[in-house]
Tab-separated table of N, CA and C in Angstrom:
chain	number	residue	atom	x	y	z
A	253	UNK	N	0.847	-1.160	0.000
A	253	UNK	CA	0.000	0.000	0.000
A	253	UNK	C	0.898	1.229	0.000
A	254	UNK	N	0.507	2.351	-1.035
A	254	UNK	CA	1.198	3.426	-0.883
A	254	UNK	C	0.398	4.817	-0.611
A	255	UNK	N	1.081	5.264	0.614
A	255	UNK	CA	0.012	6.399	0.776
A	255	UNK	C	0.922	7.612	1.214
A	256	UNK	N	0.580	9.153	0.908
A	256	UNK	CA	1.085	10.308	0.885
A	256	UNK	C	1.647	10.561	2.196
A	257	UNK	N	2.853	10.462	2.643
A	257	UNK	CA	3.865	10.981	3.823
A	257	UNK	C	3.275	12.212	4.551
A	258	UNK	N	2.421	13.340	3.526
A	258	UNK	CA	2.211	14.427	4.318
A	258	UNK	C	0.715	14.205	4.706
A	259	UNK	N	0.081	13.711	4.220
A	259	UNK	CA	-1.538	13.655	4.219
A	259	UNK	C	-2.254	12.552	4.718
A	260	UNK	N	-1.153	11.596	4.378
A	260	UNK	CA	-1.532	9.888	4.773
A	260	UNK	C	-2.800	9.404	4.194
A	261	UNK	N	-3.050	10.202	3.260
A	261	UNK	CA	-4.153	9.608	2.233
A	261	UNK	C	-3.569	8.415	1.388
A	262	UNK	N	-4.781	7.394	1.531
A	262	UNK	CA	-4.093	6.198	0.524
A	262	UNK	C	-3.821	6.642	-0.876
A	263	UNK	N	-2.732	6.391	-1.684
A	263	UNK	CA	-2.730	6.508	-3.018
A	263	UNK	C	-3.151	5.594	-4.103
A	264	UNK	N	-2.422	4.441	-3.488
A	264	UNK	CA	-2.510	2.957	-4.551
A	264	UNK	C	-2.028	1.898	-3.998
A	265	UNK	N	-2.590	0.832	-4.502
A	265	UNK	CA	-1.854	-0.386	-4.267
A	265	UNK	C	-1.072	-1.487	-5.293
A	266	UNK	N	0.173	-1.781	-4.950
A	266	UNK	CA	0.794	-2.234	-6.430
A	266	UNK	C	1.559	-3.708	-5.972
A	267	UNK	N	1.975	-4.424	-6.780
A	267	UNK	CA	2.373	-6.005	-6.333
A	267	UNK	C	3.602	-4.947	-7.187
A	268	UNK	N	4.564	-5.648	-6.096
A	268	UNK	CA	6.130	-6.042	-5.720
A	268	UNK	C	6.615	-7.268	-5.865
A	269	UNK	N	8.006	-7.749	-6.748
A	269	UNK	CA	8.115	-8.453	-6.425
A	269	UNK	C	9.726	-8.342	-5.814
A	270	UNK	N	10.147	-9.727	-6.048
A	270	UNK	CA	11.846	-9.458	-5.532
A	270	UNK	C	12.833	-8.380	-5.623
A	271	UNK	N	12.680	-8.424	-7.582
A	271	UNK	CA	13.475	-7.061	-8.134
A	271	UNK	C	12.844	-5.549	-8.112
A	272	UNK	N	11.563	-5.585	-8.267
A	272	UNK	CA	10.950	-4.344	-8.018
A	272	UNK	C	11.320	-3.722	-6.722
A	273	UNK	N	11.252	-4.614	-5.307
A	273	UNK	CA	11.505	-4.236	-4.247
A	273	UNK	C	13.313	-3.893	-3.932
A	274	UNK	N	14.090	-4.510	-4.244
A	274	UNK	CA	15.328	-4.184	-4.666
A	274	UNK	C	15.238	-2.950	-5.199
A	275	UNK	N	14.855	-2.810	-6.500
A	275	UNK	CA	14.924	-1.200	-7.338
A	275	UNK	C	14.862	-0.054	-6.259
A	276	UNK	N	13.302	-0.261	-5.837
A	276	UNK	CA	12.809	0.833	-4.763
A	276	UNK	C	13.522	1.159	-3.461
A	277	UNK	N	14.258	0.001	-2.682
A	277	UNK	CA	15.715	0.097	-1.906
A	277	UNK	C	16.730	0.869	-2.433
A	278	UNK	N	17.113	0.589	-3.650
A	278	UNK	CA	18.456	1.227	-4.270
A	278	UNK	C	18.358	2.661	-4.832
A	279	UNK	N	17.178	2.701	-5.404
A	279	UNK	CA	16.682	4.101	-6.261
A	279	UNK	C	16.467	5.246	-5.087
A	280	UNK	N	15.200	4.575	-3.846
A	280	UNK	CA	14.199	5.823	-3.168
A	280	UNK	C	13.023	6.186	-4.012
A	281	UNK	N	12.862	5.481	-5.003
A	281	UNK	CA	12.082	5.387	-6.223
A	281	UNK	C	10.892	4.032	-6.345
A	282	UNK	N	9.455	4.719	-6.120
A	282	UNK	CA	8.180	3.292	-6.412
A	282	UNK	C	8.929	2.575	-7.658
A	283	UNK	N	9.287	1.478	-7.359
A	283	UNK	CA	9.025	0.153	-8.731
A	283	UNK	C	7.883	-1.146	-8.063
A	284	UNK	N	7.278	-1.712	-9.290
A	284	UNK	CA	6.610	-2.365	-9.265
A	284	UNK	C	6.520	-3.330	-10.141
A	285	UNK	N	5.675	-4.457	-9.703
A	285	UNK	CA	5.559	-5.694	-11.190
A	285	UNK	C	4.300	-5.714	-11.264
A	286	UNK	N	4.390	-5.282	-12.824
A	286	UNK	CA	2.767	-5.804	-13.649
A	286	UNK	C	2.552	-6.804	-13.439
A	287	UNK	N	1.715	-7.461	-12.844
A	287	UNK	CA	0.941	-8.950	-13.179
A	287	UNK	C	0.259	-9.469	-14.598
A	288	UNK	N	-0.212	-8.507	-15.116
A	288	UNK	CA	-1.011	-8.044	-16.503
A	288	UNK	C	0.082	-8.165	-17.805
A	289	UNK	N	1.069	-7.418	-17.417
A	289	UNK	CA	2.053	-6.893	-18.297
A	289	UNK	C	3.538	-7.890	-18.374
A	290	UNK	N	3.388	-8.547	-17.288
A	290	UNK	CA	4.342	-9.738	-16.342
A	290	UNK	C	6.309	-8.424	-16.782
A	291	UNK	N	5.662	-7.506	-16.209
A	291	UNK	CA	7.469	-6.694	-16.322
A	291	UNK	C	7.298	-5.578	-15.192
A	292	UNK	N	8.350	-5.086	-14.793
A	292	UNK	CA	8.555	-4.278	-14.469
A	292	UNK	C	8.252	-2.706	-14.662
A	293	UNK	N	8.221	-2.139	-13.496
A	293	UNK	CA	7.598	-0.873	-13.950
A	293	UNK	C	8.183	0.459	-12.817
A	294	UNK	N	8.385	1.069	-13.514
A	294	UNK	CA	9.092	2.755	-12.060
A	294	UNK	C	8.223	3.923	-12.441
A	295	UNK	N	7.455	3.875	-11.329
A	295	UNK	CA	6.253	4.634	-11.086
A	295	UNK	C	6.695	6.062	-11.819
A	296	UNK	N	5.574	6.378	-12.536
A	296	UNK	CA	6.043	8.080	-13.226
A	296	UNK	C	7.147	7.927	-13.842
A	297	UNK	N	7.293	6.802	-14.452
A	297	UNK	CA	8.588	6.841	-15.329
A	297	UNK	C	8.052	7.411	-17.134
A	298	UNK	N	6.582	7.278	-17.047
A	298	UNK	CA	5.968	7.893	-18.634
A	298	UNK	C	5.470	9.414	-18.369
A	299	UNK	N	4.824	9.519	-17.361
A	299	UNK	CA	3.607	10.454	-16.583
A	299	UNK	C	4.340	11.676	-16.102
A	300	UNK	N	5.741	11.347	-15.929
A	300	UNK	CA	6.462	12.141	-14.600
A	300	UNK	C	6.009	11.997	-12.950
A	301	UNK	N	5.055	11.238	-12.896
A	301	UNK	CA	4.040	11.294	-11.401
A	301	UNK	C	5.081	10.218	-10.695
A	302	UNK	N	6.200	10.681	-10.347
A	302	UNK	CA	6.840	9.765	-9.715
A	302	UNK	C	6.546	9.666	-8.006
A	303	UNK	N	7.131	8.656	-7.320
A	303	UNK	CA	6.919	8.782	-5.962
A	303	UNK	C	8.102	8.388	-4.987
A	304	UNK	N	8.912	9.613	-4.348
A	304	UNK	CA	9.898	9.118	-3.688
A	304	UNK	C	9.621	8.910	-2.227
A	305	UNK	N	10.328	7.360	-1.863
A	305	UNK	CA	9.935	7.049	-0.962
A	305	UNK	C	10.711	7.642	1.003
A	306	UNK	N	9.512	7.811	1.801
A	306	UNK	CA	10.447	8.376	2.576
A	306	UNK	C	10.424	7.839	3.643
A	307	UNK	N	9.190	6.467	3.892
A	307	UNK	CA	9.029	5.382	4.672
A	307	UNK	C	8.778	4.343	4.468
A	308	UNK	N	9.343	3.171	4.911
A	308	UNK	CA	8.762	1.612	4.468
A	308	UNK	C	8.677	0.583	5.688
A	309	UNK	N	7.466	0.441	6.150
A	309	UNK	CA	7.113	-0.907	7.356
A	309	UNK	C	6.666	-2.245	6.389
A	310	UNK	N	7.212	-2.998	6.702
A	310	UNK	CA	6.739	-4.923	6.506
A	310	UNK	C	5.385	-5.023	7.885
A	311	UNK	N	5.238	-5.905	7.053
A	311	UNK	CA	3.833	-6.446	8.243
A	311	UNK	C	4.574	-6.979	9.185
A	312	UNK	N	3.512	-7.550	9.883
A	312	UNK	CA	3.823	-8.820	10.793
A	312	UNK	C	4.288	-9.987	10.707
A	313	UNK	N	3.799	-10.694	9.316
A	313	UNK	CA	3.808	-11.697	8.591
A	313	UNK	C	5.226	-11.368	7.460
A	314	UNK	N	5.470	-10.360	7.460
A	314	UNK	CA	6.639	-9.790	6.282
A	314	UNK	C	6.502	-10.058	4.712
A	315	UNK	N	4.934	-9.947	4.214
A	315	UNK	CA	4.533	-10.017	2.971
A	315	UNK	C	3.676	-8.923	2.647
A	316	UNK	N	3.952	-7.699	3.404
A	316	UNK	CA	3.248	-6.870	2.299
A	316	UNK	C	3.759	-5.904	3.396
A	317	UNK	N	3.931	-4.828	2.601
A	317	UNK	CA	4.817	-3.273	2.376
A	317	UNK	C	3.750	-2.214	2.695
A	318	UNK	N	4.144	-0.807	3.065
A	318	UNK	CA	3.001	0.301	3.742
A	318	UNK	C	4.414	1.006	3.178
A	319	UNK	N	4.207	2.081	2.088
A	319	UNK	CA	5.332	2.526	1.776
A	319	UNK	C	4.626	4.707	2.336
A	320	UNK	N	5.528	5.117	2.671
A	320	UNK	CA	4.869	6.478	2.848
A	320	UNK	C	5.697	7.494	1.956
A	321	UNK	N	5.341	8.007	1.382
A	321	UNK	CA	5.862	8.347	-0.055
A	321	UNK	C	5.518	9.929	-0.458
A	322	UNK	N	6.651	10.631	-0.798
A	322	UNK	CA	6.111	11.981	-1.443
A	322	UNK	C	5.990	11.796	-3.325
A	323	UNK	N	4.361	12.303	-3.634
A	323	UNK	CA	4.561	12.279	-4.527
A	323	UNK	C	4.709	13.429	-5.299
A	324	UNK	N	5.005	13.038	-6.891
A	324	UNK	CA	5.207	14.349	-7.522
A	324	UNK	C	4.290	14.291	-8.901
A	325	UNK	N	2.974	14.453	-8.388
A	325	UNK	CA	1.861	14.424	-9.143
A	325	UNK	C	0.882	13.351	-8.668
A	326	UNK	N	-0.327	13.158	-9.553
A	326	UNK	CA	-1.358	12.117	-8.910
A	326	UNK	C	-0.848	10.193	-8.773
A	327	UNK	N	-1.661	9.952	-8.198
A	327	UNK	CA	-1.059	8.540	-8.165
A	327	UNK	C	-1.719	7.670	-9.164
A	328	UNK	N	-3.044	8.106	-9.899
A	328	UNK	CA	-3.554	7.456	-10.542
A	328	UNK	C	-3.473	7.215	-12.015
A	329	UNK	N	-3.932	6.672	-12.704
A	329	UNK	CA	-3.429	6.936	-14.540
A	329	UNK	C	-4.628	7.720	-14.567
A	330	UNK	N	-5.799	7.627	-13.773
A	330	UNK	CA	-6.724	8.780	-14.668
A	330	UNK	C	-6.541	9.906	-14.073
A	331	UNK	N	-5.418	10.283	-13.740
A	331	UNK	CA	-5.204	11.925	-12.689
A	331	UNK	C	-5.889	12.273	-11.882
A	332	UNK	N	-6.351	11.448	-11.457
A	332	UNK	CA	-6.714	11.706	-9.876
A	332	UNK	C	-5.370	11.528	-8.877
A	333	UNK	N	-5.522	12.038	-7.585
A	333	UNK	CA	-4.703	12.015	-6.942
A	333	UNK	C	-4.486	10.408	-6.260
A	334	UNK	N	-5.600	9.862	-6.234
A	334	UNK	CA	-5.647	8.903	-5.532
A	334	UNK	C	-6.344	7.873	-6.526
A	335	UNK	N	-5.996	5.961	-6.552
A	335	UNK	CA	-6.465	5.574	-7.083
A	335	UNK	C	-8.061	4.903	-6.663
A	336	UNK	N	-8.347	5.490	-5.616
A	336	UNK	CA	-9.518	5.229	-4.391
A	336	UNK	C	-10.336	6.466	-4.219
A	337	UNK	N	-11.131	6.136	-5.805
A	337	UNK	CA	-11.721	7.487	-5.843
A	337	UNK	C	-13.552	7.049	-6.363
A	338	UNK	N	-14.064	6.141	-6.222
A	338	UNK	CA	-15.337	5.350	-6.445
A	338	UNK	C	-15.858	4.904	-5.528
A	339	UNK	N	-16.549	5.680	-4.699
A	339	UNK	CA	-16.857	5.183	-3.481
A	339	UNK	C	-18.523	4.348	-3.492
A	340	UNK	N	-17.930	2.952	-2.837
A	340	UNK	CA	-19.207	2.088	-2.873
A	340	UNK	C	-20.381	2.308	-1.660
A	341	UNK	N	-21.224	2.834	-2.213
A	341	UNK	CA	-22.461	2.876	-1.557
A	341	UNK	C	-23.068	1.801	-1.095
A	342	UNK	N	-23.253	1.453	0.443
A	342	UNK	CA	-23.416	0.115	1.037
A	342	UNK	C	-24.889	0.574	1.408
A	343	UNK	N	-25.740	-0.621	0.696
A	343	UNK	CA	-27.369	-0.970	1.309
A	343	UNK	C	-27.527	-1.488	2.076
A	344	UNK	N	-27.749	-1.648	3.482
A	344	UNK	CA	-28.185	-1.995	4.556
A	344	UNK	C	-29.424	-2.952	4.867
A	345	UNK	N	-29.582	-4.167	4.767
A	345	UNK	CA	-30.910	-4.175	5.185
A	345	UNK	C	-31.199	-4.159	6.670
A	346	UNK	N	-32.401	-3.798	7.076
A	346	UNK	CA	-32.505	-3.601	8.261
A	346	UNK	C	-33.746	-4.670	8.805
């Protein structure tokens, strides 16, 4: 999960794998792996919307990442800031 260092608004969520997570160690720079695309990818590397990282916690379990990140533009491909922007309206029955 990656969410804004100053705002702590969620941005996105992206699968990591071995080398992506390596990159993002060595750079300070989001990388990620397409599942879709099966390659590699460095966030805002087309867009410019890059995201440098300025915190990283492991779980409990040590399989999934909480990265806190300044970005430099939106996090989303449709320019929104955030990719958590469709909010589901829950029906209740009572």
């Amino acid at each position: 999960m990656v969410v804004d260092d100053q705002t702590s608004a969620v941005l996105m969520v992206a699968w990591m794998n071995q080398e992506s997570y390596q990159k993002t160690l060595e750079t300070g720079q989001t990388w990620f792996w397409s599942r879709s695309r099966q390659e590699l990818w460095h966030k805002g590397e087309t867009s410019g919307n890059t995201q440098e990282v300025k915190r990283m916690w492991l779980d409990c379990d040590e399989d999934t990442l909480l990265l806190r990140v300044k970005p430099a533009g939106p996090a989303c491909h449709t320019g929104k800031q955030s990719c958590f922007f469709k909010e589901v309206v829950l029906r209740r029955r009572k």
